[in-house]
CSV table of C-alpha atoms and ligand atoms in Angstrom, one decimal:
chain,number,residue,atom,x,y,z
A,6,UNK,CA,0.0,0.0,0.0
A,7,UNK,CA,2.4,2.6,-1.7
A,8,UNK,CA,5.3,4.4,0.7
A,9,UNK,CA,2.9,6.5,2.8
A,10,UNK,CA,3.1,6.1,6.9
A,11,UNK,CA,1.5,3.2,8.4
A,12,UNK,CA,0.4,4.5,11.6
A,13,UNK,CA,-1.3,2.3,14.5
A,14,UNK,CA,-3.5,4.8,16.7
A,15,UNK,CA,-5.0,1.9,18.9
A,16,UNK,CA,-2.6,0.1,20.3
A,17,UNK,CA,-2.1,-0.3,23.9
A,18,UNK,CA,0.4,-1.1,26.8
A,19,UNK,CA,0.4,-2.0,30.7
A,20,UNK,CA,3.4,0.3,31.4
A,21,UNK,CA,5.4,-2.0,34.4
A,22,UNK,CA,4.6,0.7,36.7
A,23,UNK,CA,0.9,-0.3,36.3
A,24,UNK,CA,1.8,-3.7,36.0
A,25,UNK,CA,3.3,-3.8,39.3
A,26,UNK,CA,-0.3,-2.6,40.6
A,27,UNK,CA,-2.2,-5.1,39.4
A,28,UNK,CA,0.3,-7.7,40.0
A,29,UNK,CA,-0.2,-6.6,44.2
A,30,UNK,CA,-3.7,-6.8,44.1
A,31,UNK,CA,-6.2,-9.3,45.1
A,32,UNK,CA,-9.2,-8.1,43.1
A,33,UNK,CA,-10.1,-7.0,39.6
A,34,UNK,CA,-8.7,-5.3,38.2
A,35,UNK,CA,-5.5,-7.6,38.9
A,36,UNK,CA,-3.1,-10.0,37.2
A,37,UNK,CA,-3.0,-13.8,38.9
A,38,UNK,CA,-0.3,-16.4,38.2
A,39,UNK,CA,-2.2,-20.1,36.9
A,40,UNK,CA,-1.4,-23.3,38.1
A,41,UNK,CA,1.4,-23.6,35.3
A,42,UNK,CA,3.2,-20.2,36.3
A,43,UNK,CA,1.4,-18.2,33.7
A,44,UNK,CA,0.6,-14.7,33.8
A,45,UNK,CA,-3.2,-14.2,33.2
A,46,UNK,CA,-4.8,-10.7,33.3
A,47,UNK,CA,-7.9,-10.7,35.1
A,48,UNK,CA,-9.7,-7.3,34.1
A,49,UNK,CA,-13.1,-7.4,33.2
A,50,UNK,CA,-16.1,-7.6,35.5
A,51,UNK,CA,-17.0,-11.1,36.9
A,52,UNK,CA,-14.3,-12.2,35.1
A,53,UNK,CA,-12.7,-13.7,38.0
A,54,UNK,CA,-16.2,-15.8,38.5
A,55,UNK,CA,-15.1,-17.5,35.3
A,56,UNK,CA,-13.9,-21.1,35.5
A,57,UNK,CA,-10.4,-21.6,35.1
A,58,UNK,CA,-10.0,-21.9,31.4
A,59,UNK,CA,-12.3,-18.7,30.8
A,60,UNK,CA,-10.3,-17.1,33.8
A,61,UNK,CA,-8.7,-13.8,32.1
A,62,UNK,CA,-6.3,-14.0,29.5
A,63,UNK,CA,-2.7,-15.1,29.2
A,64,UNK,CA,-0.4,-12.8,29.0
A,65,UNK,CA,3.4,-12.2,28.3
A,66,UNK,CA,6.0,-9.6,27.4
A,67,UNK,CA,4.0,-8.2,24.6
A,68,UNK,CA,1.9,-6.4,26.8
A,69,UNK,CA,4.6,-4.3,28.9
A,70,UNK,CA,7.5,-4.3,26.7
A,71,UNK,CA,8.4,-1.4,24.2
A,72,UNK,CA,10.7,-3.8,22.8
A,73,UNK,CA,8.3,-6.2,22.0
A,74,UNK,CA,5.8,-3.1,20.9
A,75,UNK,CA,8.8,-2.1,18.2
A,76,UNK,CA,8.9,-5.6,17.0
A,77,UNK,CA,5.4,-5.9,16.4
A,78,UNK,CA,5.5,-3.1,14.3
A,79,UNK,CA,8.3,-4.0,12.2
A,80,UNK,CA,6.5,-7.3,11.5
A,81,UNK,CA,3.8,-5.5,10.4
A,82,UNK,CA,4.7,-3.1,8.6
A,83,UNK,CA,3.7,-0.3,11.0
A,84,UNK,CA,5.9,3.0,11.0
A,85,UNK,CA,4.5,4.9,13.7
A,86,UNK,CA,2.3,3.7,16.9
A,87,UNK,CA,0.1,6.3,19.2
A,88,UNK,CA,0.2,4.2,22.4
A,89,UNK,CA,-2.1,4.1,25.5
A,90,UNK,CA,-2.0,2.4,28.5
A,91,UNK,CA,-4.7,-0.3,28.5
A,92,UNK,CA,-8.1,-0.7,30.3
A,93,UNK,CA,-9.4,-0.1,32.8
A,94,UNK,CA,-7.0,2.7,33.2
A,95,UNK,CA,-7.4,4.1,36.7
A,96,UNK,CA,-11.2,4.2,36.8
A,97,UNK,CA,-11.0,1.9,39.8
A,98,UNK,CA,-8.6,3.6,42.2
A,99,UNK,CA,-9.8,6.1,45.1
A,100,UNK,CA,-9.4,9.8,44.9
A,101,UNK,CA,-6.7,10.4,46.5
A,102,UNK,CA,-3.1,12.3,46.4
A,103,UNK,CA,-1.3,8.8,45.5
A,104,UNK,CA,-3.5,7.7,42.5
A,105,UNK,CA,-2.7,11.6,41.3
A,106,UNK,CA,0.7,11.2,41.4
A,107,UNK,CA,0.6,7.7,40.0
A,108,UNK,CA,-1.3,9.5,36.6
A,109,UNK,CA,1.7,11.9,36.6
A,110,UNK,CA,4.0,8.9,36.7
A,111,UNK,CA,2.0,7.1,34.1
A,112,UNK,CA,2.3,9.7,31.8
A,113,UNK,CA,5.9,10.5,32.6
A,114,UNK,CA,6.6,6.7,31.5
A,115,UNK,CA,4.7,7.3,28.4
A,116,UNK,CA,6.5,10.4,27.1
A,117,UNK,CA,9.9,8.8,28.1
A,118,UNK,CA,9.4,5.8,26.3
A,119,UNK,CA,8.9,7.9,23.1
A,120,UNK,CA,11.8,10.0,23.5
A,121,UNK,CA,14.0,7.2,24.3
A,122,UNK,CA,16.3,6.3,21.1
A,123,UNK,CA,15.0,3.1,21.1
A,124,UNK,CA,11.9,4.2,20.1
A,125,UNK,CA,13.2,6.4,17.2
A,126,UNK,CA,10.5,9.0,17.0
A,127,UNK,CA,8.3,5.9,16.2
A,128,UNK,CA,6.1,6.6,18.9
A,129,UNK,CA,3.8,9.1,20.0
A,130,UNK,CA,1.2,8.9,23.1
A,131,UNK,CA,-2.2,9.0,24.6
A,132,UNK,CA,-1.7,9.7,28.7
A,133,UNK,CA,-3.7,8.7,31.6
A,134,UNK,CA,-6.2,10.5,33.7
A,135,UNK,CA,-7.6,10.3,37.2
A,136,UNK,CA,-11.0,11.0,35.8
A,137,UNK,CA,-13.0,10.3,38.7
A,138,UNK,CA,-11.3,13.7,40.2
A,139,UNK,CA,-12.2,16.0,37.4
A,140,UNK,CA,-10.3,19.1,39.0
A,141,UNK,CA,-7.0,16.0,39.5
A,142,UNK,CA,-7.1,15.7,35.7
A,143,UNK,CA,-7.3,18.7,34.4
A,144,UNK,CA,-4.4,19.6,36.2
A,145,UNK,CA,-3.2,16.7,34.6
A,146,UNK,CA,-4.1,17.8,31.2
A,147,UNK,CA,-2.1,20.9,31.8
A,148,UNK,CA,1.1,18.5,32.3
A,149,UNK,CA,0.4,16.4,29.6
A,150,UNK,CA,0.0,19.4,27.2
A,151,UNK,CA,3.8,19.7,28.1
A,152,UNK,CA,5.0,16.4,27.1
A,153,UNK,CA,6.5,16.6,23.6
A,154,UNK,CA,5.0,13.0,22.4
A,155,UNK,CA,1.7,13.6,24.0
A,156,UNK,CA,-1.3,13.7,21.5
A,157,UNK,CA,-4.3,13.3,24.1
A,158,UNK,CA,-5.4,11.3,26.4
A,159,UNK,CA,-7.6,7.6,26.6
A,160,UNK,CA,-10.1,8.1,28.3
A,161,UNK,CA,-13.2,5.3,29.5
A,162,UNK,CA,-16.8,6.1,29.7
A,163,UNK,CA,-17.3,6.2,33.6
A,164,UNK,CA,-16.1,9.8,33.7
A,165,UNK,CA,-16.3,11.0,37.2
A,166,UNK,CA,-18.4,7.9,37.8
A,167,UNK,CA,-21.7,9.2,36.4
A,168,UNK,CA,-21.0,8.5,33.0
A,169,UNK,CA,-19.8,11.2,30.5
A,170,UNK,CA,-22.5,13.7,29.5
A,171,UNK,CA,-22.2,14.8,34.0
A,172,UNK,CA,-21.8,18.5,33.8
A,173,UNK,CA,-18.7,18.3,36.4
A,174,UNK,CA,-16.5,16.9,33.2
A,175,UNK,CA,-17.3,20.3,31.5
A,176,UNK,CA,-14.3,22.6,32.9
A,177,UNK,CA,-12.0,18.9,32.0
A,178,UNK,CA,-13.2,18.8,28.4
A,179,UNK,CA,-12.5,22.3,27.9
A,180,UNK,CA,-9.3,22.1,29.2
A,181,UNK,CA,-8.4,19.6,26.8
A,182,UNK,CA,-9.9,20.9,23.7
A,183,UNK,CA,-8.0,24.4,25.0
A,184,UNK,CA,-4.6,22.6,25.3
A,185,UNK,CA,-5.1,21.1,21.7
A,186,UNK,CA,-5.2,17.5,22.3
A,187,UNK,CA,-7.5,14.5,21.2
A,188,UNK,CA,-9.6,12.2,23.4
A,189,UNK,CA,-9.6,8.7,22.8
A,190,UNK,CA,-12.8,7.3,23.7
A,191,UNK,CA,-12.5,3.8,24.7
A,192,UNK,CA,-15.0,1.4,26.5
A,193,UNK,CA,-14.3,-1.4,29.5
A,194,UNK,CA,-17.5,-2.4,31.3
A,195,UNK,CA,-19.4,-3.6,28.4
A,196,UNK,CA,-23.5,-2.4,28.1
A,197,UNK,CA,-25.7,-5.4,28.4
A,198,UNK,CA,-23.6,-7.9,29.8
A,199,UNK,CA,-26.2,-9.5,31.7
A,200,UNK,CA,-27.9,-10.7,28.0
A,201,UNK,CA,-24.6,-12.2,27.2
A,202,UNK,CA,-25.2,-15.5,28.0
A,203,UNK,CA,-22.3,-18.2,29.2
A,204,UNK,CA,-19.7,-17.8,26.0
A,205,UNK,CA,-16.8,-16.4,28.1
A,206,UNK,CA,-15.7,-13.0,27.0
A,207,UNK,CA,-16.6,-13.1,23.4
A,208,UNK,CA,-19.4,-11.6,23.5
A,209,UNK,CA,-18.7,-8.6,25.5
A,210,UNK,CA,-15.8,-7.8,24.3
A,211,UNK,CA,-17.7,-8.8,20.4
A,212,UNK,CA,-21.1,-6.3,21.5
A,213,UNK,CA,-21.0,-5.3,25.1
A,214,UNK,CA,-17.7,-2.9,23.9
A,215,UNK,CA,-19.3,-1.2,21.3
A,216,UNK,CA,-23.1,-1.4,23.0
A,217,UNK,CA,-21.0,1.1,25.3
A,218,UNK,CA,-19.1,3.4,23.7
A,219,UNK,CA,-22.5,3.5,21.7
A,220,UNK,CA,-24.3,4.7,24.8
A,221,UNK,CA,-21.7,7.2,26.1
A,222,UNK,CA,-21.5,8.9,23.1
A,223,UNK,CA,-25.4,9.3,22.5
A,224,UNK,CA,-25.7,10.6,25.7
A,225,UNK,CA,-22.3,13.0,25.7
A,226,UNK,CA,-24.0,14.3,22.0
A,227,UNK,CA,-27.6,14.8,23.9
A,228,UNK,CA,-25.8,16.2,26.9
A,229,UNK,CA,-25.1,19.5,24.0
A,230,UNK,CA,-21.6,19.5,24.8
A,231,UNK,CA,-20.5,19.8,20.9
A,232,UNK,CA,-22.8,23.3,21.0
A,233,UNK,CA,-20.8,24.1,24.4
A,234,UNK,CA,-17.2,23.1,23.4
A,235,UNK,CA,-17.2,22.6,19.3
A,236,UNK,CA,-13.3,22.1,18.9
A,237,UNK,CA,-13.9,19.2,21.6
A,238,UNK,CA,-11.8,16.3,19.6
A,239,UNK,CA,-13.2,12.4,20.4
A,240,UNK,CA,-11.5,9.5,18.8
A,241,UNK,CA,-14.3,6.5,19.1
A,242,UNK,CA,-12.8,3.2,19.1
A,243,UNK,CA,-14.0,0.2,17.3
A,244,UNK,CA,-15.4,2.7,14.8
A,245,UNK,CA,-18.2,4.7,16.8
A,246,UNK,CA,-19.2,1.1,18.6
A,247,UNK,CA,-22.5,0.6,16.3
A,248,UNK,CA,-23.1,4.5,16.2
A,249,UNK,CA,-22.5,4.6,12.1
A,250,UNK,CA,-25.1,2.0,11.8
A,251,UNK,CA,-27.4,3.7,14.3
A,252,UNK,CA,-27.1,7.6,13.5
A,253,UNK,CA,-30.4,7.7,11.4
A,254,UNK,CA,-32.4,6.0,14.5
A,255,UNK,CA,-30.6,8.6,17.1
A,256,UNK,CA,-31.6,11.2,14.7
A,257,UNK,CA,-35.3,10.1,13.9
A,258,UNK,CA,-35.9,9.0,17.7
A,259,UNK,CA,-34.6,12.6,19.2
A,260,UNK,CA,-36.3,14.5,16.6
A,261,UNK,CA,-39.5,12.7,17.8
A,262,UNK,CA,-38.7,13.8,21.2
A,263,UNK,CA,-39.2,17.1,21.4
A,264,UNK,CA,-38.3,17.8,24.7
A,265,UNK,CA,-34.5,16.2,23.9
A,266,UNK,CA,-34.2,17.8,20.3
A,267,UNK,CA,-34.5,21.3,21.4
A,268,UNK,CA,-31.6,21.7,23.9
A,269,UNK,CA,-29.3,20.9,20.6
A,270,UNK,CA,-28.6,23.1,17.7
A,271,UNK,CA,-29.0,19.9,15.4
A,272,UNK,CA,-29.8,16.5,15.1
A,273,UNK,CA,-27.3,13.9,16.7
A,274,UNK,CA,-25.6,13.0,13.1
A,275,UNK,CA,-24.1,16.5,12.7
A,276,UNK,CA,-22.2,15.8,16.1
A,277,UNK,CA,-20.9,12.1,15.0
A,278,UNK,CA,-20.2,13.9,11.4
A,279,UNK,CA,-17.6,15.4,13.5
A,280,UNK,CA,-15.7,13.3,15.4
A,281,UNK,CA,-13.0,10.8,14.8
A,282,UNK,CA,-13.1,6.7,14.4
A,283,UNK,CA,-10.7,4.0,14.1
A,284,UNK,CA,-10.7,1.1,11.7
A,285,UNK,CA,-11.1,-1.6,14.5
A,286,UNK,CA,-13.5,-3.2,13.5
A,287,UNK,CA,-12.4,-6.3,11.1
A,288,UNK,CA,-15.1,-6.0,8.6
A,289,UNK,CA,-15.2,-4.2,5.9
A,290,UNK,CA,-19.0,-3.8,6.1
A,291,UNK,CA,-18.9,-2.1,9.4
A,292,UNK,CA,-15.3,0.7,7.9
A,293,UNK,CA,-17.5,1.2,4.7
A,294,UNK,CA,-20.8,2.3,6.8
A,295,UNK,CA,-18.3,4.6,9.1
A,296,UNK,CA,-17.0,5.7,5.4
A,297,UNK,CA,-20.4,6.5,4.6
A,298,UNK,CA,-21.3,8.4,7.3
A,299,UNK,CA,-18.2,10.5,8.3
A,300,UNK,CA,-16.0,10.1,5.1
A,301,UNK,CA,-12.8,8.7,4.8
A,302,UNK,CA,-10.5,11.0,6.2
A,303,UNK,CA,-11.9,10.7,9.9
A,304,UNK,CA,-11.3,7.3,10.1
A,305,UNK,CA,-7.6,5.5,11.8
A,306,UNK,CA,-6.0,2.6,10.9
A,307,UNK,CA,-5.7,0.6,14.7
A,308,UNK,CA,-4.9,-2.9,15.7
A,309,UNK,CA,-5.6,-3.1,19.3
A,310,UNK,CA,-2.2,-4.8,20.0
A,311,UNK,CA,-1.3,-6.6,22.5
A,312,UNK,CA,-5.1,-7.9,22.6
A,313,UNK,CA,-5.8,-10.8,20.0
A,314,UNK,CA,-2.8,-12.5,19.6
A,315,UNK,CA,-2.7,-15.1,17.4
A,316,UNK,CA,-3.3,-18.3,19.2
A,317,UNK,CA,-1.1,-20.7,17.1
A,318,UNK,CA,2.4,-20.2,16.3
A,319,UNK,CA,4.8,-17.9,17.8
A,320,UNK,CA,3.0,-14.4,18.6
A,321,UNK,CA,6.3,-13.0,18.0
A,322,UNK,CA,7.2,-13.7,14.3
A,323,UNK,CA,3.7,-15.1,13.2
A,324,UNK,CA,1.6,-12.3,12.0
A,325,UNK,CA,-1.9,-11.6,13.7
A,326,UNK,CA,-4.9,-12.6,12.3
A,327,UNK,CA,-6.3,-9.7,14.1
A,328,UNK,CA,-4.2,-7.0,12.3
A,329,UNK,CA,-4.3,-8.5,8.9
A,330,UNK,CA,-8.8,-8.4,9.1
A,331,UNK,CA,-8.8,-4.4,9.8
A,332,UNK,CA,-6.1,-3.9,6.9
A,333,UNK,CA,-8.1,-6.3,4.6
A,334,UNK,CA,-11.1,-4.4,6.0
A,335,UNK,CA,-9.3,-0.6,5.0
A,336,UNK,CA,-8.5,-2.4,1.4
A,337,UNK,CA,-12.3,-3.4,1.1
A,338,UNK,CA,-13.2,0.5,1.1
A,339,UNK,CA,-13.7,1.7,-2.3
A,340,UNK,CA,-11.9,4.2,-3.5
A,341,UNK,CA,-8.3,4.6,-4.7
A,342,UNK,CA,-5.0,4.6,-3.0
A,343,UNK,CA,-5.2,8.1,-1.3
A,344,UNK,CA,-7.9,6.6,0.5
A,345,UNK,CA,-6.8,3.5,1.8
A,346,UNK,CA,-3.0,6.0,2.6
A,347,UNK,CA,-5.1,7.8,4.3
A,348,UNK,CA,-6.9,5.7,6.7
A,349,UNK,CA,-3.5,3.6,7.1
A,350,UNK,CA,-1.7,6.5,8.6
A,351,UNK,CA,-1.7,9.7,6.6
A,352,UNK,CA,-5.1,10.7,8.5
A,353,UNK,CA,-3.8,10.2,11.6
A,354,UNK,CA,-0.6,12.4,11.0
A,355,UNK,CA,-2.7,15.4,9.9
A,356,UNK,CA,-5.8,14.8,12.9
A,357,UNK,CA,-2.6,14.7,15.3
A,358,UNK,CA,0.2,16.0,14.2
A,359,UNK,CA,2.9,12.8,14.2
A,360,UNK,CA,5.3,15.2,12.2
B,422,LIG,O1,-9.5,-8.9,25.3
B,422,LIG,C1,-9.9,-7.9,26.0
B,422,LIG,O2,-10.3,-8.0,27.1
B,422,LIG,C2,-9.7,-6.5,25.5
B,422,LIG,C3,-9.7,-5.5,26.4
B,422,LIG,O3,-9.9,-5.6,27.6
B,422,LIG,N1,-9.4,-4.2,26.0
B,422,LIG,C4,-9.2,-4.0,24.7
B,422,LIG,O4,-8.9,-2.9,24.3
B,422,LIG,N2,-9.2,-5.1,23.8
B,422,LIG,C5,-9.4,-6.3,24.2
C-alpha cells in the first residue's frame, strides 16, 4: 500500500509501573499467576467468577515491553504507533493524592518511552487521567499538554463515575480541547452484559464494547456539549461502537422527542459527522458504513495490540490474524490509493500532528 506512513493509533500497553499494581492486588482489576506459572490478566467484570480456562487472558512480554511493541510493528509493517495504557485505566482507584501522582507517573513513562532512542521518534502517546477527580485531571491535562509525544489522552466512559455527559467533566473537556489535544474514547464495562449469555468473554468484548461506547456517546451528543465546546476532539474506538449503523435512528428517535431535540442546535448525526473513528472493527461492512457516514479521512488505521494474539504459532514472528482483518477491511473501502494512505496512517498524522 504505496510508501505513505502506516500509523497504528489503537494500540495499547500495561506500562510495568501499572503492572506492578495489578500484580499486588487481590481483586479486579488484577493480574493472577495459573497453576502452570502463567501470567493471566484478570480485568473485566465477573471475570474472576469465570472457571479456570475462561479465567482472564494469558499474558506475556508483549503487553509491557516497548521492545516487544517495536517488534510488532516492524513485523507489520507499521511505521508509527500512538500508544495508551490499556483498560481499565485508573477508573478503579480512590481519589486520593497517591493515584494523582501515580497519573503523573504514568504519563511520565509514556513520554519517556517515546523519546527514548530506542523508540526512534516511532512513537507518540495517549496519557492517563484520574478521571473520577475531574479538578486532578485537568491539572493533569495541563502537564500532559507539556509532554513533547503527548497527543491526548484515553479516556473510558465512567467519567467521574456518572457516566460522560455529567456537567462536572465540563471545565475537564475544555481544558483539553484548549490545550489542543485529542480524546480517545475507549470502553471497559461492556453495556448489556447481563444478556450475554455463558460464552466467556466473546461476546462482551464482540457487543457489550461497542453497546458502550455507543451509549456514552449518545448521551455526551444529547448532553449539547459539541454546542458548548465545538473544537472538543473524540477519537471512538472500534469505529463509533455501532453508532454509524445507528445515526439515522438517534436522529429520527430525538427528533421525535421534542423535549430532547431542542436543547441541541442539530440532530445527533451533525455531532458524529464530526468526530473521529478507528478502523477496529475487522469487517469491511462495518469501515465502509463509518466511510459513509463520516468520510474517509476521519477514520484510523488501529490494531488493538497486544489484545488478540494469534493463538497458534509464535506471537512474536507469526503475524496476527487480528491485524491483517482491519487492513483487509481498509482495502475493502472503495476508492483509490489516497484513500486507503489515508486511513492507514496519513489521516492520523494530519488529525494529530505525528510530524
Ligand atoms: O480482550 C480484552 O479483554 C480486551 C480489552 O480488555 N481491551 C481491549 O482494548 N481489547 C481487548
Amino acid at each position: 500500500m504505496s510508501n505513505s506512513k502506516v500509523v497504528d493509533v489503537h494500540t495499547h500497553v500495561y506500562l510495568p509501573r501499572y503492572m506492578d499494581l495489578l500484580r499486588s492486588r487481590a481483586e479486579v482489576p488484577r493480574v493472577i499467576l495459573d497453576d502452570l506459572g502463567q501470567d493471566r490478566l484478570v480485568i473485566l467484570p465477573g471475570e474472576d467468577k469465570e472457571s479456570s480456562t475462561k479465567r482472564g487472558r494469558p499474558i506475556g512480554d508483549e503487553y509491557w515491553s516497548m521492545k516487544r511493541k517495536l517488534e510488532f510493528m516492524d513485523l507489520h509493517g507499521i511505521d508509527v504507533s500512538v500508544i495508551s495504557l490499556a483498560n481499565p485505566w485508573l477508573d478503579f482507584l480512590p481519589t486520593t493524592q497517591e493515584t494523582f501522582e501515580f497519573a503523573t507517573a504514568l504519563n511520565q513513562d509514556l513520554s519517556t518511552v517515546c523519546t527514548s532512542s530506542d523508540a526512534g521518534g516511532r512513537l507518540f502517546a495517549f496519557g492517563v487521567l484520574p478521571t473520577l477527580s475531574p479538578s486532578a485531571s485537568v491539572a493533569e491535562v495541563h502537564r500532559i499538554a507539556q509532554l513533547p509525544h503527548l497527543r491526548g489522552v484515553i479516556m473510558g466512559t465512567i467519567g467521574a463515575g456518572r457516566g460522560l455527559d455529567d456537567p462536572e467533566l465540563i471545565p475537564l473537556f475544555q481544558a483539553i480541547a484548549d490545550a489542543g489535544l485529542t480524546i480517545f474514547l475507549h470502553p471497559h464495562h461492556g453495556v448489556g452484559n447481563e444478556h450475554f449469555g455463558g460464552y466467556g468473554h466473546s461476546l462482551s468484548l464482540a457487543l457489550g464494547f461497542p453497546f458502550e461506547t455507543t451509549v456514552a456517546v449518545s448521551r455526551l451528543i444529547l448532553s449539547g456539549i459539541f454546542d458548548r465546546i465545538p473544537n472538543l476532539r473524540i477519537l471512538l474506538a472500534h469505529s463509533g461502537g455501532t453508532l454509524p449503523f445507528l445515526a439515522g435512528r438517534l436522529d429520527s428517535c430525538v427528533a421525535h422527542d421534542p423535549a430532547v431535540a431542542e436543547k441541541l442546535q442539530h440532530p445527533p448525526t451533525y455531532y458524529l459527522k464530526r468526530l473521529y473513528y478507528d478502523a477496529v472493527i475487522y469487517h469491511d461492512t462495518g469501515l465502509k458504513a463509518t466511510v459513509d457516514l463520516v468520510g474517509a479521512d476521519r477514520i484510523m488505521f488501529g490494531t488493538d495490540n497486544p489484545f488478540f494474539p494469534p493463538l497458534k504459532g509464535e506471537k512474536h514472528v507469526t503475524r496476527w490474524m487480528s491485524v491483517d482483518k482491519n487492513i483487509e477491511a481498509v482495502k475493502g473501502v472503495p476508492g483509490e490509493e489516497k484513500v486507503w494512505n489515508g486511513i492507514m496512517g496519513e489521516n492520523a498524522v494530519r488529525i494529530l500532528n505525528l510530524k
